[in-house]
Amino acid sequence: MANVSPSTKNPMGKPISSGQRIMIVNSYKMELKKNPNLTVREARIYISKQLGIGQRTVSNVISEYNSNKTVTSPCKTRIRTSFKDKFDDLQMNTVRFHVHSFWFNKTIPTLDKILQVIKDDDTLPDISRMNLHRLLKSMDFVYTKRNRNSALIEKDEIVLWRRRYLQNIRKYREEGRHLYYLDETWVNAGDCTSKTWVDKTIKSPHDAFLQGLTTGSQNPSGKGKRLIVLHIGSEDGFVPGGLLCFESKKTTDYHEEMNDDTFYDWMKNIIPRLKENCVIIMDNAPYHSVKKEKIPNTTTKKADIIKWLQEKGEVIDRPMVIPELLDIVKTLRPQYDKYLIDDLAETHNRTILRLPPYHCELNPIELAWANVKDHVKKNNTSYKLSDVKRLLLEGIERVDENMWKNFIRHTMTEEEKFYKIDFIVDDLLSAETESLTMMVGDTSSESEFSSDDE
């Protein structure tokens, strides 16, 4: 009989590999099959001797497997996520709403006040004060010193864009034009509800086996594969034949999967399905906003600026410096600064209206997507992409025209809030400025002894 080599002991402190973890789980399952009454303590002693791995490590792997039905790989490179990755578009808009709620209540928002509100909101992820500051800056908020109480307000460009959008959409509604809303989203194979009912009397798979029960819902091993989805809808519901759905090849931001060629081809197909003289509302994603041609700017070479101007019929009959050339470009810009998609829509008697940045709450299709995703999460049990796609189609079918009308009605309420908020901000900041002016200008003895309430 041949001598059996003793198992090599894993060096203390050295992480075990994925293969070793799988060997522990397989050994545990085999021993449990032989002896259903086997305890974890007995299993860890036996497996530790067999595989030369410490009992504590064996016990930890078995516990992880019993809890999650899977084991993690310590050798896998972990991708550090940014604070921005924790907040999706809807959550960022919730943050924006919290900031504006201060203005509605006629108080000036500060970083500490906003942080406290976010901490109190269970729907938002945790965030540090420093990262909140960075998040607000990325959302185009600025900290201004227009008065004695430094205040967090939006950049003027965002306010102007929103004002123009609200005025235009009001005008289109008064003209009786049909409004369509489009947007992209994603669905992961591992999407499921964050909470579920759990039988706390079941302590382990062994207990479940003895009682003829289960260990409850199976958890997904991760987010899994991803579907990228694009659709368009109106008060009549989702447009028939308007769905674009394909499997993602990356795990990063879904916006990287959609490019201008894909979107342009989809628009060529969808425009004939829309009503005449309608308005198509979309956000300002890069693939929605590809220019027909590149217009010279300060980074353009001088020879290229001259060439562009001559192509437009301008005569350069004397030596000019770059600022002079760009000044001529500025006068011509309105004629040529156009988007490919806008040009495509105009040729079919349709109009494109772009949402202001970071205002997805003004797009009712976001509410439709939330409803569809909720259906997927509540019914996803296999975590297979094919089943998730089936649930996605079911969810889209469930969102009928009555739901769309409710979503649009809710969005119109949000539009009205935004229309009023800009005036509230102006009035409040003006009042603060007037208060400061009066305090500075008052030289009476009473003012010298007045206290500062800041």
Short mmCIF file of C-alpha atoms in Angstrom, two decimals:
data_model
loop_
_atom_site.label_atom_id
_atom_site.label_comp_id
_atom_site.label_asym_id
_atom_site.label_seq_id
_atom_site.Cartn_x
_atom_site.Cartn_y
_atom_site.Cartn_z
CA MET A 1 0.00 0.00 0.00
CA ALA A 2 1.42 3.37 -1.06
CA ASN A 3 2.14 5.99 1.57
CA VAL A 4 -0.21 8.98 1.48
CA SER A 5 1.61 12.32 1.53
CA PRO A 6 0.58 14.53 4.46
CA SER A 7 -1.43 17.60 3.47
CA THR A 8 0.64 20.78 3.16
CA LYS A 9 -0.32 23.31 5.80
CA ASN A 10 -1.28 26.76 4.56
CA PRO A 11 1.19 29.33 6.00
CA MET A 12 -0.29 31.43 8.81
CA GLY A 13 -1.44 34.84 7.63
CA LYS A 14 -1.43 33.93 3.93
CA PRO A 15 -4.84 34.46 2.24
CA ILE A 16 -6.34 31.32 0.76
CA SER A 17 -7.17 31.32 -2.93
CA SER A 18 -10.58 31.03 -4.57
CA GLY A 19 -9.78 27.43 -5.44
CA GLN A 20 -9.05 26.60 -1.79
CA ARG A 21 -12.31 28.24 -0.72
CA ILE A 22 -14.24 26.16 -3.23
CA MET A 23 -12.47 23.00 -1.95
CA ILE A 24 -13.59 23.85 1.60
CA VAL A 25 -17.21 24.29 0.49
CA ASN A 26 -17.18 21.11 -1.60
CA SER A 27 -15.68 19.11 1.29
CA TYR A 28 -18.30 20.52 3.64
CA LYS A 29 -21.15 19.62 1.26
CA MET A 30 -19.81 16.08 0.83
CA GLU A 31 -19.49 15.54 4.59
CA LEU A 32 -22.94 17.02 5.18
CA LYS A 33 -24.36 14.63 2.60
CA LYS A 34 -22.76 11.68 4.39
CA ASN A 35 -23.89 12.88 7.81
CA PRO A 36 -26.82 15.35 7.85
CA ASN A 37 -26.35 15.78 11.61
CA LEU A 38 -22.79 17.05 11.16
CA THR A 39 -22.16 20.28 13.07
CA VAL A 40 -20.04 23.16 11.73
CA ARG A 41 -17.56 22.57 14.56
CA GLU A 42 -17.08 18.91 13.61
CA ALA A 43 -16.83 19.84 9.94
CA ARG A 44 -14.19 22.51 10.44
CA ILE A 45 -11.95 20.17 12.50
CA TYR A 46 -12.14 17.42 9.87
CA ILE A 47 -11.72 19.72 6.83
CA SER A 48 -8.85 21.60 8.50
CA LYS A 49 -6.90 18.35 8.91
CA GLN A 50 -7.71 17.20 5.38
CA LEU A 51 -6.75 20.41 3.59
CA GLY A 52 -4.12 21.84 5.92
CA ILE A 53 -6.08 25.09 6.39
CA GLY A 54 -6.68 26.71 9.79
CA GLN A 55 -9.92 25.95 11.58
CA ARG A 56 -10.89 29.59 11.90
CA THR A 57 -10.49 30.11 8.14
CA VAL A 58 -12.52 26.97 7.42
CA SER A 59 -15.23 28.14 9.82
CA ASN A 60 -15.37 31.63 8.21
CA VAL A 61 -15.69 30.19 4.69
CA ILE A 62 -18.46 27.80 5.74
CA SER A 63 -20.33 30.62 7.53
CA GLU A 64 -20.05 32.85 4.46
CA TYR A 65 -21.33 30.06 2.24
CA ASN A 66 -24.27 29.31 4.57
CA SER A 67 -25.25 32.99 4.61
CA ASN A 68 -24.75 33.96 0.95
CA LYS A 69 -24.60 30.63 -0.93
CA THR A 70 -21.36 31.86 -2.49
CA VAL A 71 -17.76 32.63 -1.54
CA THR A 72 -15.74 35.74 -2.33
CA SER A 73 -12.36 35.81 -3.99
CA PRO A 74 -9.64 37.55 -1.93
CA CYS A 75 -7.37 37.70 -4.97
CA LYS A 76 -9.85 39.64 -7.08
CA THR A 77 -8.87 43.27 -7.66
CA ARG A 78 -11.38 45.51 -5.97
CA ILE A 79 -12.58 48.56 -7.86
CA ARG A 80 -12.85 51.58 -5.59
CA THR A 81 -16.08 53.41 -6.18
CA SER A 82 -16.38 57.17 -6.15
CA PHE A 83 -18.88 58.94 -3.89
CA LYS A 84 -20.72 59.90 -7.11
CA ASP A 85 -21.25 56.23 -7.97
CA LYS A 86 -23.43 55.90 -4.86
CA PHE A 87 -25.92 58.45 -6.22
CA ASP A 88 -27.95 57.71 -9.33
CA ASP A 89 -29.80 60.39 -11.31
CA LEU A 90 -32.96 60.18 -9.22
CA GLN A 91 -31.05 60.39 -5.94
CA MET A 92 -29.10 63.42 -7.16
CA ASN A 93 -32.38 65.07 -8.04
CA THR A 94 -33.62 64.29 -4.53
CA VAL A 95 -30.56 66.16 -3.22
CA ARG A 96 -31.42 69.07 -5.54
CA PHE A 97 -34.99 69.05 -4.21
CA HIS A 98 -33.72 69.17 -0.62
CA VAL A 99 -31.59 72.23 -1.43
CA HIS A 100 -34.55 73.96 -3.07
CA SER A 101 -36.79 73.08 -0.13
CA PHE A 102 -34.76 75.54 1.95
CA TRP A 103 -35.57 78.29 -0.54
CA PHE A 104 -39.25 77.32 -0.49
CA ASN A 105 -39.18 77.71 3.29
CA LYS A 106 -37.44 81.09 2.86
CA THR A 107 -34.23 80.00 4.57
CA ILE A 108 -30.71 80.01 3.14
CA PRO A 109 -29.17 76.55 2.65
CA THR A 110 -25.73 75.81 4.04
CA LEU A 111 -23.61 72.69 3.72
CA ASP A 112 -24.30 71.58 7.29
CA LYS A 113 -28.05 72.04 6.90
CA ILE A 114 -28.11 70.07 3.66
CA LEU A 115 -25.96 67.30 5.16
CA GLN A 116 -28.38 66.89 8.05
CA VAL A 117 -31.38 66.64 5.71
CA ILE A 118 -29.61 64.00 3.62
CA LYS A 119 -28.73 62.01 6.74
CA ASP A 120 -32.40 62.10 7.76
CA ASP A 121 -33.52 60.82 4.33
CA ASP A 122 -33.45 57.01 4.41
CA THR A 123 -33.66 56.84 0.61
CA LEU A 124 -30.23 58.47 0.17
CA PRO A 125 -26.79 56.87 0.69
CA ASP A 126 -24.48 58.03 3.46
CA ILE A 127 -22.03 60.73 2.45
CA SER A 128 -19.37 62.74 4.25
CA ARG A 129 -19.39 66.52 4.49
CA MET A 130 -16.42 66.83 2.11
CA ASN A 131 -17.97 64.49 -0.48
CA LEU A 132 -21.29 66.33 -0.22
CA HIS A 133 -19.42 69.53 -1.07
CA ARG A 134 -17.90 67.79 -4.11
CA LEU A 135 -21.26 66.31 -5.13
CA LEU A 136 -22.98 69.71 -5.04
CA LYS A 137 -20.20 71.26 -7.13
CA SER A 138 -20.53 68.45 -9.69
CA MET A 139 -24.28 69.26 -9.86
CA ASP A 140 -23.43 72.90 -10.75
CA PHE A 141 -24.21 74.47 -7.40
CA VAL A 142 -21.94 77.32 -6.33
CA TYR A 143 -21.28 78.84 -2.92
CA THR A 144 -21.81 82.57 -3.37
CA LYS A 145 -21.00 85.57 -1.21
CA ARG A 146 -23.68 87.86 -2.59
CA ASN A 147 -24.64 88.92 0.95
CA ARG A 148 -23.65 88.54 4.56
CA ASN A 149 -25.04 84.99 4.70
CA SER A 150 -23.01 83.01 2.19
CA ALA A 151 -25.55 80.91 0.30
CA LEU A 152 -25.55 77.83 -1.87
CA ILE A 153 -27.22 78.64 -5.19
CA GLU A 154 -27.23 77.26 -8.73
CA LYS A 155 -25.02 78.63 -11.47
CA ASP A 156 -26.64 81.33 -13.61
CA GLU A 157 -26.31 79.16 -16.73
CA ILE A 158 -28.44 76.42 -15.11
CA VAL A 159 -31.07 78.92 -13.98
CA LEU A 160 -31.26 80.51 -17.46
CA TRP A 161 -31.48 77.11 -19.18
CA ARG A 162 -34.32 76.10 -16.83
CA ARG A 163 -36.17 79.36 -17.37
CA ARG A 164 -35.97 78.97 -21.15
CA TYR A 165 -37.11 75.33 -20.91
CA LEU A 166 -40.11 76.16 -18.71
CA GLN A 167 -41.17 79.03 -20.98
CA ASN A 168 -40.84 76.89 -24.12
CA ILE A 169 -42.77 73.91 -22.77
CA ARG A 170 -45.56 76.22 -21.61
CA LYS A 171 -45.72 77.74 -25.08
CA TYR A 172 -45.83 74.30 -26.79
CA ARG A 173 -48.67 73.17 -24.50
CA GLU A 174 -50.64 76.33 -25.26
CA GLU A 175 -50.15 75.64 -28.99
CA GLY A 176 -51.63 72.17 -28.46
CA ARG A 177 -48.53 70.33 -29.71
CA HIS A 178 -48.07 66.70 -28.71
CA LEU A 179 -45.15 66.18 -26.30
CA TYR A 180 -42.96 63.05 -26.31
CA TYR A 181 -40.37 62.21 -23.66
CA LEU A 182 -37.41 59.90 -24.19
CA ASP A 183 -34.61 58.59 -22.01
CA GLU A 184 -32.22 55.69 -21.51
CA THR A 185 -31.89 53.47 -18.46
CA TRP A 186 -30.40 50.12 -17.45
CA VAL A 187 -31.48 46.91 -15.70
CA ASN A 188 -29.06 44.49 -14.00
CA ALA A 189 -29.55 40.73 -13.91
CA GLY A 190 -28.99 40.88 -10.14
CA ASP A 191 -31.61 43.56 -9.46
CA CYS A 192 -33.91 42.55 -6.61
CA THR A 193 -35.75 44.12 -3.68
CA SER A 194 -33.52 45.35 -0.86
CA LYS A 195 -35.74 43.73 1.78
CA THR A 196 -37.55 40.40 1.99
CA TRP A 197 -39.28 38.24 4.59
CA VAL A 198 -36.86 35.93 6.43
CA ASP A 199 -37.66 33.02 8.77
CA LYS A 200 -35.36 33.70 11.74
CA THR A 201 -36.02 30.23 13.19
CA ILE A 202 -33.91 28.73 10.36
CA LYS A 203 -30.32 29.01 11.57
CA SER A 204 -28.52 27.06 8.84
CA PRO A 205 -29.04 24.91 5.73
CA HIS A 206 -28.78 21.95 8.08
CA ASP A 207 -31.80 23.18 10.08
CA ALA A 208 -33.75 23.77 6.87
CA PHE A 209 -32.89 20.26 5.63
CA LEU A 210 -34.09 18.60 8.85
CA GLN A 211 -37.39 20.54 8.86
CA GLY A 212 -38.06 20.13 5.15
CA LEU A 213 -37.91 23.90 4.67
CA THR A 214 -35.74 26.35 2.73
CA THR A 215 -33.20 28.97 3.75
CA GLY A 216 -35.33 31.68 2.12
CA SER A 217 -34.70 33.84 -0.93
CA GLN A 218 -31.46 33.21 -2.77
CA ASN A 219 -29.28 36.30 -2.97
CA PRO A 220 -27.62 37.30 -6.27
CA SER A 221 -23.84 36.93 -6.37
CA GLY A 222 -23.53 40.48 -7.72
CA LYS A 223 -25.10 42.94 -10.14
CA GLY A 224 -24.55 40.50 -13.01
CA LYS A 225 -25.00 41.31 -16.67
CA ARG A 226 -26.77 44.48 -17.72
CA LEU A 227 -29.40 45.52 -20.26
CA ILE A 228 -29.30 49.02 -21.78
CA VAL A 229 -32.79 50.30 -22.57
CA LEU A 230 -34.07 53.25 -24.61
CA HIS A 231 -37.72 54.16 -25.15
CA ILE A 232 -40.05 57.09 -25.81
CA GLY A 233 -43.55 57.84 -24.60
CA SER A 234 -46.27 60.46 -24.18
CA GLU A 235 -49.71 60.83 -22.64
CA ASP A 236 -50.76 58.03 -25.02
CA GLY A 237 -48.29 55.60 -23.40
CA PHE A 238 -45.04 54.14 -24.68
CA VAL A 239 -44.72 54.46 -28.47
CA PRO A 240 -45.28 51.04 -30.10
CA GLY A 241 -42.08 49.78 -31.72
CA GLY A 242 -39.99 52.38 -29.90
CA LEU A 243 -38.05 50.06 -27.58
CA LEU A 244 -34.31 49.62 -28.05
CA CYS A 245 -32.80 47.00 -25.71
CA PHE A 246 -29.36 45.38 -25.86
CA GLU A 247 -26.87 43.68 -23.55
CA SER A 248 -24.12 45.83 -22.10
CA LYS A 249 -20.52 44.81 -22.72
CA LYS A 250 -19.13 46.98 -19.91
CA THR A 251 -19.72 47.36 -16.18
CA THR A 252 -19.18 51.12 -16.04
CA ASP A 253 -21.63 53.97 -16.65
CA TYR A 254 -24.35 52.90 -19.10
CA HIS A 255 -23.97 56.21 -20.97
CA GLU A 256 -20.68 54.85 -22.35
CA GLU A 257 -22.57 52.05 -24.12
CA MET A 258 -24.83 54.36 -26.10
CA ASN A 259 -23.09 56.26 -28.89
CA ASP A 260 -24.24 58.90 -31.34
CA ASP A 261 -24.51 56.48 -34.30
CA THR A 262 -26.78 54.09 -32.36
CA PHE A 263 -28.96 56.93 -31.12
CA TYR A 264 -29.15 58.61 -34.55
CA ASP A 265 -30.23 55.33 -36.22
CA TRP A 266 -32.86 54.79 -33.53
CA MET A 267 -34.19 58.34 -34.03
CA LYS A 268 -34.44 57.85 -37.81
CA ASN A 269 -36.62 54.82 -37.12
CA ILE A 270 -38.76 56.41 -34.40
CA ILE A 271 -39.54 59.84 -35.89
CA PRO A 272 -42.01 58.51 -38.52
CA ARG A 273 -43.94 56.83 -35.66
CA LEU A 274 -44.55 60.19 -33.93
CA LYS A 275 -47.34 62.70 -34.55
CA GLU A 276 -46.81 65.59 -36.95
CA ASN A 277 -45.50 68.88 -35.52
CA CYS A 278 -44.75 67.20 -32.19
CA VAL A 279 -42.07 68.13 -29.64
CA ILE A 280 -39.46 65.56 -28.54
CA ILE A 281 -38.05 66.20 -25.06
CA MET A 282 -34.68 64.73 -24.06
CA ASP A 283 -31.73 65.46 -21.79
CA ASN A 284 -28.38 66.84 -22.96
CA ALA A 285 -26.41 63.56 -23.01
CA PRO A 286 -23.39 63.75 -25.39
CA TYR A 287 -24.93 61.38 -27.95
CA HIS A 288 -28.09 63.53 -27.98
CA SER A 289 -26.04 66.65 -28.70
CA VAL A 290 -23.60 65.89 -31.53
CA LYS A 291 -22.94 69.03 -33.57
CA LYS A 292 -23.31 69.08 -37.36
CA GLU A 293 -19.85 70.55 -37.67
CA LYS A 294 -17.06 71.69 -35.39
CA ILE A 295 -16.97 75.46 -35.05
CA PRO A 296 -13.55 77.07 -34.46
CA ASN A 297 -12.68 78.16 -30.93
CA THR A 298 -9.65 79.41 -29.02
CA THR A 299 -7.91 76.02 -29.35
CA THR A 300 -8.29 75.89 -33.15
CA LYS A 301 -5.21 76.58 -35.28
CA LYS A 302 -5.19 79.93 -37.08
CA ALA A 303 -4.97 78.33 -40.53
CA ASP A 304 -8.01 76.16 -39.75
CA ILE A 305 -10.01 79.19 -38.60
CA ILE A 306 -9.23 81.02 -41.85
CA LYS A 307 -10.13 77.92 -43.87
CA TRP A 308 -13.48 77.54 -42.05
CA LEU A 309 -14.35 81.22 -42.62
CA GLN A 310 -13.47 81.04 -46.31
CA GLU A 311 -15.66 77.93 -46.69
CA LYS A 312 -18.53 80.02 -45.33
CA GLY A 313 -17.95 82.71 -47.96
CA GLU A 314 -16.03 85.17 -45.80
CA VAL A 315 -13.26 87.13 -47.54
CA ILE A 316 -10.08 87.53 -45.50
CA ASP A 317 -8.40 90.35 -47.45
CA ARG A 318 -5.98 91.59 -44.81
CA PRO A 319 -3.76 90.11 -42.07
CA MET A 320 -5.75 89.36 -38.88
CA VAL A 321 -4.87 88.03 -35.46
CA ILE A 322 -6.76 85.10 -33.95
CA PRO A 323 -9.08 87.22 -31.72
CA GLU A 324 -10.21 89.14 -34.83
CA LEU A 325 -10.89 85.92 -36.72
CA LEU A 326 -12.82 84.45 -33.78
CA ASP A 327 -14.89 87.62 -33.59
CA ILE A 328 -16.05 86.95 -37.16
CA VAL A 329 -16.72 83.31 -36.21
CA LYS A 330 -18.91 84.57 -33.36
CA THR A 331 -21.18 86.45 -35.79
CA LEU A 332 -21.57 83.34 -37.98
CA ARG A 333 -22.00 80.83 -35.14
CA PRO A 334 -25.84 81.00 -34.86
CA GLN A 335 -26.14 79.87 -38.51
CA TYR A 336 -23.98 76.75 -38.11
CA ASP A 337 -24.10 75.84 -34.41
CA LYS A 338 -26.72 73.11 -34.84
CA TYR A 339 -27.18 69.55 -33.64
CA LEU A 340 -27.48 66.55 -35.97
CA ILE A 341 -30.60 65.30 -34.18
CA ASP A 342 -32.28 68.72 -34.31
CA ASP A 343 -31.63 68.90 -38.06
CA LEU A 344 -33.08 65.40 -38.54
CA ALA A 345 -36.19 66.35 -36.56
CA GLU A 346 -36.71 69.64 -38.43
CA THR A 347 -36.69 67.88 -41.82
CA HIS A 348 -39.67 65.80 -40.54
CA ASN A 349 -41.52 68.79 -38.99
CA ARG A 350 -40.62 67.82 -35.41
CA THR A 351 -38.99 69.96 -32.70
CA ILE A 352 -36.33 68.98 -30.16
CA LEU A 353 -36.49 70.48 -26.64
CA ARG A 354 -33.62 69.76 -24.25
CA LEU A 355 -34.03 69.50 -20.50
CA PRO A 356 -31.73 71.62 -18.32
CA PRO A 357 -28.81 69.61 -16.88
CA TYR A 358 -29.50 67.62 -13.69
CA HIS A 359 -33.28 67.99 -13.95
CA CYS A 360 -34.48 64.47 -14.67
CA GLU A 361 -37.47 65.05 -12.36
CA LEU A 362 -38.86 67.17 -15.22
CA ASN A 363 -38.94 64.07 -17.44
CA PRO A 364 -41.99 61.86 -16.70
CA ILE A 365 -40.36 58.84 -18.34
CA GLU A 366 -38.14 58.65 -15.23
CA LEU A 367 -41.28 57.76 -13.22
CA ALA A 368 -42.19 55.19 -15.87
CA TRP A 369 -38.72 53.61 -15.60
CA ALA A 370 -38.99 53.54 -11.80
CA ASN A 371 -42.27 51.63 -12.14
CA VAL A 372 -40.79 49.18 -14.66
CA LYS A 373 -37.69 48.54 -12.53
CA ASP A 374 -39.86 47.98 -9.46
CA HIS A 375 -41.70 45.23 -11.35
CA VAL A 376 -38.38 43.62 -12.31
CA LYS A 377 -37.01 43.73 -8.75
CA LYS A 378 -40.15 42.31 -7.15
CA ASN A 379 -40.33 39.37 -9.54
CA ASN A 380 -36.67 38.58 -10.24
CA THR A 381 -35.82 35.19 -8.70
CA SER A 382 -33.49 33.54 -11.23
CA TYR A 383 -31.08 36.49 -11.79
CA LYS A 384 -30.73 35.38 -15.42
CA LEU A 385 -30.58 38.08 -18.07
CA SER A 386 -33.14 36.34 -20.30
CA ASP A 387 -35.68 36.27 -17.44
CA VAL A 388 -34.90 39.88 -16.53
CA LYS A 389 -35.56 40.94 -20.13
CA ARG A 390 -38.92 39.16 -20.02
CA LEU A 391 -39.79 40.99 -16.77
CA LEU A 392 -38.65 44.27 -18.36
CA LEU A 393 -41.06 43.79 -21.28
CA GLU A 394 -43.85 42.90 -18.83
CA GLY A 395 -43.12 46.04 -16.82
CA ILE A 396 -43.22 48.25 -19.91
CA GLU A 397 -46.54 46.68 -20.94
CA ARG A 398 -47.99 47.47 -17.49
CA VAL A 399 -47.29 51.20 -17.82
CA ASP A 400 -50.42 52.26 -19.72
CA GLU A 401 -51.64 55.67 -20.89
CA ASN A 402 -53.41 56.42 -17.59
CA MET A 403 -50.16 55.96 -15.70
CA TRP A 404 -48.36 58.14 -18.22
CA LYS A 405 -50.95 60.89 -17.75
CA ASN A 406 -50.40 60.75 -13.99
CA PHE A 407 -46.62 60.92 -14.47
CA ILE A 408 -46.97 63.96 -16.74
CA ARG A 409 -49.34 65.63 -14.27
CA HIS A 410 -46.79 65.12 -11.50
CA THR A 411 -44.03 66.55 -13.72
CA MET A 412 -46.12 69.65 -14.45
CA THR A 413 -46.40 70.20 -10.70
CA GLU A 414 -42.59 70.04 -10.48
CA GLU A 415 -42.32 72.53 -13.35
CA GLU A 416 -44.53 74.96 -11.44
CA LYS A 417 -42.35 74.61 -8.33
CA PHE A 418 -39.20 75.37 -10.31
CA TYR A 419 -40.88 78.35 -11.99
CA LYS A 420 -41.66 79.86 -8.57
CA ILE A 421 -38.40 78.96 -6.83
CA ASP A 422 -36.24 81.27 -8.94
CA PHE A 423 -38.34 84.26 -7.85
CA ILE A 424 -38.16 83.13 -4.21
CA VAL A 425 -34.36 82.90 -4.40
CA ASP A 426 -34.18 86.38 -5.94
CA ASP A 427 -36.47 87.89 -3.31
CA LEU A 428 -34.69 86.22 -0.41
CA LEU A 429 -31.20 87.19 -1.55
CA SER A 430 -32.37 90.73 -2.32
CA ALA A 431 -33.86 90.99 1.17
CA GLU A 432 -30.60 89.83 2.72
CA THR A 433 -28.63 92.34 0.66
CA GLU A 434 -30.97 95.19 1.65
CA SER A 435 -30.62 94.19 5.30
CA LEU A 436 -26.85 94.31 5.02
CA THR A 437 -26.95 97.71 3.27
CA MET A 438 -29.11 99.17 6.03
CA MET A 439 -26.79 97.85 8.75
CA VAL A 440 -23.69 99.28 7.07
CA GLY A 441 -25.33 102.64 6.39
CA ASP A 442 -26.74 103.12 9.89
CA THR A 443 -24.23 105.13 12.00
CA SER A 444 -26.46 105.82 14.99
CA SER A 445 -25.35 104.89 18.48
CA GLU A 446 -28.00 102.19 18.66
CA SER A 447 -26.43 100.31 15.75
CA GLU A 448 -23.07 100.26 17.49
CA PHE A 449 -24.52 98.22 20.34
CA SER A 450 -26.80 95.96 18.25
CA SER A 451 -25.91 92.28 18.27
CA ASP A 452 -25.26 90.17 15.19
CA ASP A 453 -27.76 87.32 14.97
CA GLU A 454 -25.66 85.30 12.55
#
